[in-house]
Short mmCIF file of C-alpha atoms in Angstrom, two decimals:
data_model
loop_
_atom_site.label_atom_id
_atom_site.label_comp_id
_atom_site.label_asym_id
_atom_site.label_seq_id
_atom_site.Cartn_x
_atom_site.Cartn_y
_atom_site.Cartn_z
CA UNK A 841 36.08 -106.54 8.44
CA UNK A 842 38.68 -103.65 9.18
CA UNK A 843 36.06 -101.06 8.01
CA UNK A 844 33.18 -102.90 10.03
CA UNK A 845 35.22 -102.31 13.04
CA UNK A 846 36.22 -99.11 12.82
CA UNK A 847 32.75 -98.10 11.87
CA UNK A 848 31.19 -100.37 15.04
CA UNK A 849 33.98 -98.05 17.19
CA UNK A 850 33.13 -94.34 15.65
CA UNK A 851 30.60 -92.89 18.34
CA UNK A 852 29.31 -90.57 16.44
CA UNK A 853 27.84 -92.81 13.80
CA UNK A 854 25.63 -94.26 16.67
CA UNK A 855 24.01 -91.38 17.26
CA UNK A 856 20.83 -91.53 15.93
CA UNK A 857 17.50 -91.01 16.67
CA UNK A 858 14.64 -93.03 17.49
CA UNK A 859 13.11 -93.29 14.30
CA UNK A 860 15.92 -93.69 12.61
CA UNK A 861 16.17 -96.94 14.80
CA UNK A 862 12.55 -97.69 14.18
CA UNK A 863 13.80 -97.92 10.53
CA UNK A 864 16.55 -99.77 11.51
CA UNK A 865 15.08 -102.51 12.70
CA UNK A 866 12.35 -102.31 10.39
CA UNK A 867 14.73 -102.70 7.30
CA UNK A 868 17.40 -104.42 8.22
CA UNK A 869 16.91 -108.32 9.14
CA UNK A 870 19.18 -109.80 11.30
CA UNK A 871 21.31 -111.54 8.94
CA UNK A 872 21.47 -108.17 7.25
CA UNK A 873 22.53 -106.30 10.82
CA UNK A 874 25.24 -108.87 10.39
CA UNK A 875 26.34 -108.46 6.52
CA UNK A 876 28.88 -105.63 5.97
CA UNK A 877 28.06 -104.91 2.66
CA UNK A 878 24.13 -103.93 4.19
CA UNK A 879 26.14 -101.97 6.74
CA UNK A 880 28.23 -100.08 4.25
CA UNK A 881 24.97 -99.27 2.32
CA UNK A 882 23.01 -97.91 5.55
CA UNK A 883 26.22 -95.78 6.92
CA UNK A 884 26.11 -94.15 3.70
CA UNK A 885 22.25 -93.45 4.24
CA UNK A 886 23.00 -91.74 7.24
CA UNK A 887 26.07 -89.54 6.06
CA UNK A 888 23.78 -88.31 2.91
CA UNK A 889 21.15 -87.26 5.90
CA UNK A 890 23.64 -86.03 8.48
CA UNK A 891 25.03 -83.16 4.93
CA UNK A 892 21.04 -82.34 4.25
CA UNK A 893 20.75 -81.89 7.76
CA UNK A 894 23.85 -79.65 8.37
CA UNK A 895 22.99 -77.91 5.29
CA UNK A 896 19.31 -77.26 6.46
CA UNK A 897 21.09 -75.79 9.65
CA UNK A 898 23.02 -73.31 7.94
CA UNK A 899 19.88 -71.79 6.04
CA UNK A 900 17.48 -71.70 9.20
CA UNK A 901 19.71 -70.72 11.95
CA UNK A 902 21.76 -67.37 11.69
CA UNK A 903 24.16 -65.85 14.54
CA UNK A 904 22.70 -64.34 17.27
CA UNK A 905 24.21 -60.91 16.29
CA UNK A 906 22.19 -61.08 13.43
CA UNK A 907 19.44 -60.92 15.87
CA UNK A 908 20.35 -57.39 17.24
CA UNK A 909 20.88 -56.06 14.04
CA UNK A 910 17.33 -57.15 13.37
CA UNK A 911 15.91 -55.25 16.05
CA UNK A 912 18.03 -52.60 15.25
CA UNK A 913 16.40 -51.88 11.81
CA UNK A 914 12.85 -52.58 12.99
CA UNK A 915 13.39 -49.61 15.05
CA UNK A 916 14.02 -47.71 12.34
CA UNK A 917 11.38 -48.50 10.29
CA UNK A 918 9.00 -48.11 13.25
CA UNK A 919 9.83 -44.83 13.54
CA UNK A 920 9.63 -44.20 9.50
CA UNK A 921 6.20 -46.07 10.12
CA UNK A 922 5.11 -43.40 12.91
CA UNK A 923 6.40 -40.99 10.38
CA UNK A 924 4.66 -42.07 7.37
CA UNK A 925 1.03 -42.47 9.82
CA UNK A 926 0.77 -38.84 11.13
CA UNK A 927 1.18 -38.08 7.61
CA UNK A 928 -1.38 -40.37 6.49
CA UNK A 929 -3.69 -39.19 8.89
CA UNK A 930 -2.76 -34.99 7.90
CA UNK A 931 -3.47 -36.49 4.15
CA UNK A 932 -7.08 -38.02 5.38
CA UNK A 933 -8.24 -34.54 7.05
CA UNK A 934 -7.04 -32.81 4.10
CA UNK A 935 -9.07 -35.32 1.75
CA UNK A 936 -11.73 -34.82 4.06
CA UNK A 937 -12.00 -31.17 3.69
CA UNK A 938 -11.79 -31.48 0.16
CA UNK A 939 -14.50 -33.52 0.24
CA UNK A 940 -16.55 -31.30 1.66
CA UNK A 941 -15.83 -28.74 0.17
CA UNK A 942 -16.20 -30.65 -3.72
CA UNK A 943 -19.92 -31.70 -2.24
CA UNK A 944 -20.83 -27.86 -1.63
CA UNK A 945 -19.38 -26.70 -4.51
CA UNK A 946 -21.73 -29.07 -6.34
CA UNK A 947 -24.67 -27.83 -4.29
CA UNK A 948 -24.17 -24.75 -4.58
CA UNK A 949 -23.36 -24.20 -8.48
CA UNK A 950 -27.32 -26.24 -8.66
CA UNK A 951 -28.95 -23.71 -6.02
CA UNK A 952 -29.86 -20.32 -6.41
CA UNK A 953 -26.79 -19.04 -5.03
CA UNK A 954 -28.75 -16.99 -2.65
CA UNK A 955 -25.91 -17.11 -0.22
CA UNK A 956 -22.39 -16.94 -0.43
CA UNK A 957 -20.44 -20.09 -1.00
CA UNK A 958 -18.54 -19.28 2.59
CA UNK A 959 -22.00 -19.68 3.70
CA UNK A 960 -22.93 -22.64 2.14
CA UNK A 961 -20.20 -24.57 3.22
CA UNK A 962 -20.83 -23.94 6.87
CA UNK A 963 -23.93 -25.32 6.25
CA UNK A 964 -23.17 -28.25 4.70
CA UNK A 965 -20.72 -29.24 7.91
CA UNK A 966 -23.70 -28.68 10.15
CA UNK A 967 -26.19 -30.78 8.17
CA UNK A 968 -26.85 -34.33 9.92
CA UNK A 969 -26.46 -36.41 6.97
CA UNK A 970 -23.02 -34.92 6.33
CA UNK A 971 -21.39 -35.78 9.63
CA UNK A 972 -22.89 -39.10 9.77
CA UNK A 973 -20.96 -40.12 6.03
CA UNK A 974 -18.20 -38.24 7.85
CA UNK A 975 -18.27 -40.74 10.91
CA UNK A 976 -18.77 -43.44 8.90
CA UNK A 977 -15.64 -42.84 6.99
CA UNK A 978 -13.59 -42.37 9.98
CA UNK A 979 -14.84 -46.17 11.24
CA UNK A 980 -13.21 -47.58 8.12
CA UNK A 981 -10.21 -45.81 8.67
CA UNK A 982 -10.80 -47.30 12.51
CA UNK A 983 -10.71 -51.03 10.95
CA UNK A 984 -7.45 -50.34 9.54
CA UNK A 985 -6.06 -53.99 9.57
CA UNK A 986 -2.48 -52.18 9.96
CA UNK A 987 -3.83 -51.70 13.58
CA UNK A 988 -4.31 -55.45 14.00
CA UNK A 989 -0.52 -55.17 12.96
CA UNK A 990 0.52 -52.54 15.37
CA UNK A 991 -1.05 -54.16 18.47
CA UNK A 992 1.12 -57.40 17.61
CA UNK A 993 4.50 -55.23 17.70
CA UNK A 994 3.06 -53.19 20.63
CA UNK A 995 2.29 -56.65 22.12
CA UNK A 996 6.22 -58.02 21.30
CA UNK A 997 7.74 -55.21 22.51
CA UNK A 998 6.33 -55.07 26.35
CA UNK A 999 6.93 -59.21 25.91
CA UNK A 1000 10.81 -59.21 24.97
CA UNK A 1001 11.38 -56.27 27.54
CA UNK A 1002 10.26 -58.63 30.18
CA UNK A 1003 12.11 -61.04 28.75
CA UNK A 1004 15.28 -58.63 28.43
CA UNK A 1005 14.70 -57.99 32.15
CA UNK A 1006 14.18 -61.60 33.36
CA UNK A 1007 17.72 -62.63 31.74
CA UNK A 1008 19.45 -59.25 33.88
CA UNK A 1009 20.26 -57.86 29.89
CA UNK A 1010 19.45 -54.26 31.95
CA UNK A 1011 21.36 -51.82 29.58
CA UNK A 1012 19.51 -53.97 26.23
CA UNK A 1013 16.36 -53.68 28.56
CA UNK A 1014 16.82 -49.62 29.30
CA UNK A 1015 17.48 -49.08 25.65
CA UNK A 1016 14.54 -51.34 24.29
CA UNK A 1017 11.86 -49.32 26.71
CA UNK A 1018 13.16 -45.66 25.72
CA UNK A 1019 12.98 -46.49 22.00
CA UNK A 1020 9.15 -48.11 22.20
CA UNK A 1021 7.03 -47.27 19.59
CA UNK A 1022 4.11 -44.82 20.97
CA UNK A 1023 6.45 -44.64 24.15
CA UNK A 1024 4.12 -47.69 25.79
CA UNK A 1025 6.98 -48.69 28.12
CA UNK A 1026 8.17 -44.76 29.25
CA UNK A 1027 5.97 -44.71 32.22
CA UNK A 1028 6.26 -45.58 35.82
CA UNK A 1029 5.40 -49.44 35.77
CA UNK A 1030 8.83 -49.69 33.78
CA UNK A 1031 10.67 -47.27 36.70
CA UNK A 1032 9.54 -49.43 38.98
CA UNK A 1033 10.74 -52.69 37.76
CA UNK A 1034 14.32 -51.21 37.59
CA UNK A 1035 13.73 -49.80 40.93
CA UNK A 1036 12.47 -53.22 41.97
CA UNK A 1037 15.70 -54.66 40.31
CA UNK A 1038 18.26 -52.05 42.32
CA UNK A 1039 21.89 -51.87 42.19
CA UNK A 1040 24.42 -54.82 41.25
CA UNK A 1041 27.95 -54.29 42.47
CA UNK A 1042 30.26 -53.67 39.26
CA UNK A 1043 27.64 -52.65 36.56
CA UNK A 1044 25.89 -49.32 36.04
CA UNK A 1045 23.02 -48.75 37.51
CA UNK A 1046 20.16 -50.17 35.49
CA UNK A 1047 17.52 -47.03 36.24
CA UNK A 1048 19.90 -44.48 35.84
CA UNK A 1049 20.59 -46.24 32.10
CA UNK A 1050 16.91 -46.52 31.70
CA UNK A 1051 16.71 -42.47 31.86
CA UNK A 1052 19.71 -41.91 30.02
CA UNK A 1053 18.70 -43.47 27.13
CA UNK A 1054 15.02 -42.25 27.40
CA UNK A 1055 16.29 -38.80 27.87
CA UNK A 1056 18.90 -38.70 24.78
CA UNK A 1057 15.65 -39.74 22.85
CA UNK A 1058 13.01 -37.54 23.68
CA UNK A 1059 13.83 -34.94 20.91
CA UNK A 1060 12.56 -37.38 18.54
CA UNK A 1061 9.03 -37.33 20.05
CA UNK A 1062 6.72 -34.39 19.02
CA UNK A 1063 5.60 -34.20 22.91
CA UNK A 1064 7.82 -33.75 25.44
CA UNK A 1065 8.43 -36.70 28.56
CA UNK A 1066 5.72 -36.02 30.82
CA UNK A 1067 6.44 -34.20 34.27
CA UNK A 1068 6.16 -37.18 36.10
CA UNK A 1069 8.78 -39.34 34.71
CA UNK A 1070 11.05 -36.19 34.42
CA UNK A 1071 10.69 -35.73 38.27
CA UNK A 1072 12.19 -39.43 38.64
CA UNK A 1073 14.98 -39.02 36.19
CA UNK A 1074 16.16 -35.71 38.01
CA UNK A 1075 15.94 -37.94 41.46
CA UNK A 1076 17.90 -40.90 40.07
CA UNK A 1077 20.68 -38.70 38.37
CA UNK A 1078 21.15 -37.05 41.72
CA UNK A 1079 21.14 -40.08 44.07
CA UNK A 1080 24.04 -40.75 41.67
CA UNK A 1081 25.80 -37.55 42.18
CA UNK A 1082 25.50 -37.43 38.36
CA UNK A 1083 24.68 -33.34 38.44
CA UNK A 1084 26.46 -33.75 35.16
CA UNK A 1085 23.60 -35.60 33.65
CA UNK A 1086 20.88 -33.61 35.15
CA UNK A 1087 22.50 -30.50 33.54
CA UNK A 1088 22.18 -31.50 30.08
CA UNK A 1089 18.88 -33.47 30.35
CA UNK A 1090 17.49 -29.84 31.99
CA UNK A 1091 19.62 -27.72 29.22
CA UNK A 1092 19.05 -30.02 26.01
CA UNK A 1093 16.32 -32.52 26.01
CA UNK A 1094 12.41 -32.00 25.34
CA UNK A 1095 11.21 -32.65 29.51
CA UNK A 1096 8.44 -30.70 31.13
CA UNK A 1097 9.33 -29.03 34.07
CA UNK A 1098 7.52 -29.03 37.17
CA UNK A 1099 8.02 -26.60 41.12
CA UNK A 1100 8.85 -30.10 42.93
CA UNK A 1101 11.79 -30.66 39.64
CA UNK A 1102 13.39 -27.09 40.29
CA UNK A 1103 12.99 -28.26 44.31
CA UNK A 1104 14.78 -31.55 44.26
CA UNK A 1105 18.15 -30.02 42.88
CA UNK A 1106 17.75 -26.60 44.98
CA UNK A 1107 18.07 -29.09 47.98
CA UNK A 1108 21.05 -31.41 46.07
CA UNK A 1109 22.54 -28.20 46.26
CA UNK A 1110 21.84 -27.10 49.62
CA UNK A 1111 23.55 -30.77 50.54
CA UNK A 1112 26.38 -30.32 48.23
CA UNK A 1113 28.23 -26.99 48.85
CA UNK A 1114 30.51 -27.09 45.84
CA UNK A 1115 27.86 -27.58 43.81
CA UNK A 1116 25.18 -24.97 45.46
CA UNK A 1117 25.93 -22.62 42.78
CA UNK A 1118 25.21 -24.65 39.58
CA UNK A 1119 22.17 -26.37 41.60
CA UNK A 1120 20.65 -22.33 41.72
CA UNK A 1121 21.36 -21.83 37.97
CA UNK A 1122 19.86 -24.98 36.81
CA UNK A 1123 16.47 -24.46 39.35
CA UNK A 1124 16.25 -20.81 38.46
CA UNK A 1125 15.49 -22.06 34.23
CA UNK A 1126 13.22 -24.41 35.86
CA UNK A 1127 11.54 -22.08 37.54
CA UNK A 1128 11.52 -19.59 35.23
CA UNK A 1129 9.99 -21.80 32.54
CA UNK A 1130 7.30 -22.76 35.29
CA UNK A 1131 6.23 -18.80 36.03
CA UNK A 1132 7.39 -19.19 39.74
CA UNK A 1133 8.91 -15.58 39.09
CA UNK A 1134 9.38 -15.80 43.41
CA UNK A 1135 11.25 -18.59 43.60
CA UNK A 1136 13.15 -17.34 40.20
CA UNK A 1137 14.55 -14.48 41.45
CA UNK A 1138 15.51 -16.15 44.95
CA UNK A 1139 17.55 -18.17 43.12
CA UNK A 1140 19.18 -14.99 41.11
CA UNK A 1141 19.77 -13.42 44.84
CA UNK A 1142 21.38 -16.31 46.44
CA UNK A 1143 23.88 -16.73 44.05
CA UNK A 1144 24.77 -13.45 44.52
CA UNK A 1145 23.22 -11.65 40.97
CA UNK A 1146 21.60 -8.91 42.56
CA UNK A 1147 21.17 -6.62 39.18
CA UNK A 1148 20.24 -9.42 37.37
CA UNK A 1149 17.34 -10.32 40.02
CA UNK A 1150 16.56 -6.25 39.86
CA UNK A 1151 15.83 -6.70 36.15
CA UNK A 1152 13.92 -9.66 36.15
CA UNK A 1153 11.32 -8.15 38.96
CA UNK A 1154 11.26 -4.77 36.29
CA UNK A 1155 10.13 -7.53 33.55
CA UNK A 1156 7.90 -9.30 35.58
CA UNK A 1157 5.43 -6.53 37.22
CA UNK A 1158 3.55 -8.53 39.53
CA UNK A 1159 5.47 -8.81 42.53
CA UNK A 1160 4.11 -7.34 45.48
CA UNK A 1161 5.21 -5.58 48.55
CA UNK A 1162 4.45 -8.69 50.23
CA UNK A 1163 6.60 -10.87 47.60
CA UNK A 1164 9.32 -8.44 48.39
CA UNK A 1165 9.32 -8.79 51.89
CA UNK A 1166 9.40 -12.29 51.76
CA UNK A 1167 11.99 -12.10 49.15
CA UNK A 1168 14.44 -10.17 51.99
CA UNK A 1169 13.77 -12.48 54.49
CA UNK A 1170 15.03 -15.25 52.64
CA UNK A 1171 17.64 -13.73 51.14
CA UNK A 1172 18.94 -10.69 53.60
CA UNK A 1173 22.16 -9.24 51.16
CA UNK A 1174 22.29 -5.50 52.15
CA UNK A 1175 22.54 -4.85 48.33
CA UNK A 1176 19.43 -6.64 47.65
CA UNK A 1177 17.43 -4.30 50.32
CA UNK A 1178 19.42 -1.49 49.30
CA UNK A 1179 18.34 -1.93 45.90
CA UNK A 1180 14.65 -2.62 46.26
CA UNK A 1181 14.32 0.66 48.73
CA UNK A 1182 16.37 2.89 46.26
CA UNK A 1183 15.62 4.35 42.28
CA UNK A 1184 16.35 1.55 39.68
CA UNK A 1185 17.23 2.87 36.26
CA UNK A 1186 14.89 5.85 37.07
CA UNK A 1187 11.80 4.30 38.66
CA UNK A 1188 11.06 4.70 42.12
CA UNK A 1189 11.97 2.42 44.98
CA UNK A 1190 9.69 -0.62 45.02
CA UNK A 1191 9.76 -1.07 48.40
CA UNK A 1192 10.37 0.97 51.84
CA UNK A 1193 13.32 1.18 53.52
CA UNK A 1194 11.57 2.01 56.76
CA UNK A 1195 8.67 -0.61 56.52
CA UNK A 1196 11.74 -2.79 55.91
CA UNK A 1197 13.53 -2.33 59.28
CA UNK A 1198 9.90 -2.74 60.98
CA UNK A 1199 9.23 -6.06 58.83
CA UNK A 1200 12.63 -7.85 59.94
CA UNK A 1201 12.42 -6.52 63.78
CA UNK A 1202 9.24 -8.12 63.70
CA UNK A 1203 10.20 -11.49 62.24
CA UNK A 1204 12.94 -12.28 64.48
CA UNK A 1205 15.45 -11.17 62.13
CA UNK A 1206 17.08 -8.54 64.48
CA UNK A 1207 20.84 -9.22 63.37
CA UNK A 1208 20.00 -8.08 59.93
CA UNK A 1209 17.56 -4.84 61.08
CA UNK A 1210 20.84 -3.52 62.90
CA UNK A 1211 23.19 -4.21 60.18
CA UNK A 1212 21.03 -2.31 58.06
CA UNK A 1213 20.59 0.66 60.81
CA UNK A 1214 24.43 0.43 61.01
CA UNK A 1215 25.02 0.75 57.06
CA UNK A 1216 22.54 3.89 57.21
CA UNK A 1217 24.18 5.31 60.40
CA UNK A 1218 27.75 5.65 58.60
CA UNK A 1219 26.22 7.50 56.03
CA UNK A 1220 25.52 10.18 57.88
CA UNK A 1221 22.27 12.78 58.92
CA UNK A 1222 21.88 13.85 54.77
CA UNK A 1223 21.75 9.98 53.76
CA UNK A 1224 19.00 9.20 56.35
CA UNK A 1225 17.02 12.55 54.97
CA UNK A 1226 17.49 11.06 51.58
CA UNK A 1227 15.82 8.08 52.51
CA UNK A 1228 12.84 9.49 54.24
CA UNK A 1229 12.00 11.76 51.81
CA UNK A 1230 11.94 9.59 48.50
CA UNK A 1231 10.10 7.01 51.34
CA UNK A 1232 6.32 7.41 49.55
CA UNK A 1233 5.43 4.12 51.58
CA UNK A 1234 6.29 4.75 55.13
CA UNK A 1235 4.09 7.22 57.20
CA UNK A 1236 5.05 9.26 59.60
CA UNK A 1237 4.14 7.03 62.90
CA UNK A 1238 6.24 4.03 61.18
CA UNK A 1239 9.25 6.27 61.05
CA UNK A 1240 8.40 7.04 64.55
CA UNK A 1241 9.03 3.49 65.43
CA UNK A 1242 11.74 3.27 63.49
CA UNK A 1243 13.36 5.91 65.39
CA UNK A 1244 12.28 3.85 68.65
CA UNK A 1245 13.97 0.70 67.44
CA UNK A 1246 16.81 2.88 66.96
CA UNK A 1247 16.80 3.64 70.45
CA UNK A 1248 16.22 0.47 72.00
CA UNK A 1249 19.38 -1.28 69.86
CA UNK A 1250 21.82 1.91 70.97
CA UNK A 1251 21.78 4.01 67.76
CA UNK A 1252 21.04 7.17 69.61
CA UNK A 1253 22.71 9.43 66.98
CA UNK A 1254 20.13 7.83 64.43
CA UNK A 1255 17.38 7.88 66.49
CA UNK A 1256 18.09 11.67 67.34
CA UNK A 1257 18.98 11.98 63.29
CA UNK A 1258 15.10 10.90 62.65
CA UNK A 1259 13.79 12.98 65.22
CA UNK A 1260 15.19 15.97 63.84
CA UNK A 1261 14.39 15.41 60.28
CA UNK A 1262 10.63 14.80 61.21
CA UNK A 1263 10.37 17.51 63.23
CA UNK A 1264 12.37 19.91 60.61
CA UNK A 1265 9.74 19.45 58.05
CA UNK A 1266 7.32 22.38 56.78
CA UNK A 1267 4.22 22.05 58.11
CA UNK A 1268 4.99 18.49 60.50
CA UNK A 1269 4.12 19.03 64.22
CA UNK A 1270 4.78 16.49 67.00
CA UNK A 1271 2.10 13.24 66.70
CA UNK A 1272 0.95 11.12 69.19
CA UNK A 1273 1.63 7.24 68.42
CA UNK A 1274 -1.93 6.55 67.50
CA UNK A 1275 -2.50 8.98 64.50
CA UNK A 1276 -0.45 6.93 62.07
CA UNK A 1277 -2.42 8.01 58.99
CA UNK A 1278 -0.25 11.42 57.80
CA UNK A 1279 2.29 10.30 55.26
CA UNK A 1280 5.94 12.47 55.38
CA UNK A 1281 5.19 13.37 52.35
CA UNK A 1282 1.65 15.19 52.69
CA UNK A 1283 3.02 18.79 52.65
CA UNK A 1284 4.47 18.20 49.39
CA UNK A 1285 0.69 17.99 47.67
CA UNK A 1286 -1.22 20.87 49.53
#
């Protein structure tokens, strides 16, 4: 009676399920409900199904670690898979063109070998009955059932990263989408679901881990990330004031570069002064790698590398007088002008000193015309004959106005300096402003 007690008084031994009560009642009468020995017999019923139970539990349920580690292997051997298909499919073009070439061989040993076997095998590729056995092959290889297979993973991945997202696991989520087989879920729909999730107070920023890992993986990918999702990933390391980030991902990963890319961080760095002069270093590569040789060599200039700029518009021959003159007025360093209007490792000047002057008087840039005109007027009457001389692009009536915007801004010693030197030459007579078609230089060829 002690044991029925204690057993009537154990909880857990009345926890059982329906139809195990079914059976209860269905084998037990009620005298037996009553009888201890019938008790004794049933309790040991349901200890000998609660151990196959427990023991069932411990073969079909495993920790949820296990879990990741799962999903960490079938990454792996998705990307041995990807490996193991673009050889397959190298393998089935080269069996192919054996094929091909086995069938003209044939052929042509049984012909009259009236043409050369070069020939023949052209031939054979252009006959209609060839390409349609080769078509045909290529739909078997189409009904593959390992692409029934690959849809179904395609299919679980884009399912668990919405579940990932759903359950705010954003860093499993971010990691998940960058290592997708056939990159499915490296576009913008996946951006903009961590854009749509934003910032949560204490914890990275879910986009910004999103590109990081999608970044650190793109030199596993033959292609690189398109210019699109690059774009964003520059954006979103910058609105973090991660510069850091963007340097690397520019400098080390597989991205493709784009003019708007190289634009985004030359503004960051307009915004951000201590940072102005990595901001030009990292846009000039971008530019540079996009054949935006202008923008290239702004970028050289404003960070002060004037040589450097020099040599990279002697590599690059196609700048213009105009590109040069736009070049100035974005970036008006004496030394640049000086440069452009003087000899560089023994060619000539690539652009005119006076045309120059006349170019930034015209576009409002009068502070830096007169600094120039200043620089020049220390030099002296024999530095200003220098420069008109080896001038080839400046006629005479330019230097004529020259001389009058030299006047007008209170350089009478330079304007007097011109003068003198025009009038000086062999052969040069005073000219009315309209003839402005005799270059200085004309005596020097008759």
């Amino acid at each position: 009676m002690e044991n029925l007690k204690s057993w009537q008084q154990s909880p857990q031994h009345w926890c059982i399920t329906g139809k195990e009560q079914s059976n209860l009642k269905q084998s037990m009468i009620l005298e037996e409900s009553v009888n201890l020995d019938a008790l004794n017999k049933y309790l040991k019923h349901l200890e000998d199904k609660y151990a196959e139970i427990k023991q069932l539990m411990s073969k079909k349920y495993v920790p949820v670690q296990r879990k990741a580690e799962l999903e960490e292997e079938m990454i792996v051997k998705l990307k041995r898979r990807d490996v193991a298909e673009s050889l397959n499919k190298e393998l089935r073009f080269h069996h192919q063109r054996l094929h091909i070439i086995s069938y003209a061989l044939t052929s042509w040993v049984k012909s009259d070998k009236s043409s050369s076997f070069q020939d023949f095998v052209e031939q054979i590729e252009k006959t209609k009955d060839l390409h349609g056995d080769l078509s045909i092959g290529e739909e078997l290889c189409d009904e593959d059932p390992g692409k029934a297979k690959e849809a179904e993973i395609l299919l679980y991945y884009i399912e668990r990263f919405n579940e990932l997202i759903s359950l705010g696991e954003y860093e499993k989520a971010a990691c998940f989408a960058a290592t997708s087989p056939r990159r499915i879920l490296q576009n913008i729909g996946t951006v903009n679901k961590f854009k749509a999730v934003g910032k949560i107070k204490g914890k990275p920023f879910p986009l910004l881990l999103f590109f990081e890992a999608m970044f650190s993986t793109s030199n596993a990918y033959r292609r690189p990330i398109n210019a699109e999702l690059t774009l964003e990933g520059i954006k979103c390391g910058l609105s973090e004031k991660r510069l850091d980030l963007v340097i690397n991902w520019v400098t080390q990963e597989r991205l493709t570069f784009s003019e708007a890319a190289a634009d985004v961080i030359c503004d960051y760095g307009e915004q951000h002064a201590h940072s102005k002069a990595k901001c030009l270093a990292l846009a000039q590569v971008i530019y540079s790698e996009c054949g935006l040789n202008n923008k290239a060599v702004l970028c050289l200039c404003k960070q002060g590398q004037i040589h450097e700029a020099m040599e990279y518009i002697q590599q690059f021959k196609d700048f213009t007088s105009d590109d040069l003159m736009q070049l100035i007025q974005l970036c008006p360093h004496y030394e640049l002008i000086q440069c452009l209007t003087n000899e560089w490792n023994g060619k000539p000047p690539l652009l005119s000193f006076g045309l120059a002057i006349l170019h930034l008087f015209s576009v409002d840039m009068k502070k830096v015309g007169i600094k120039l005109l200043q620089e020049i007027n220390q030099g002296g009457k024999d530095a200003i004959e220098h420069l008109m001389i080896n001038d080839l692009f400046c006629c005479l009536g330019r230097w004529q106005e020259v001389a009058n915007i030299c006047l007008q801004n209170g350089f009478d010693r330079l304007y007097n300096d011109i003068m003198s030197i025009l009038r000086s030459q062999a052969g040069v007579t005073e000219i009315s402003q309209e003839d402005d078609t005799v270059n200085l230089m004309q005596h020097v060829f008759w």
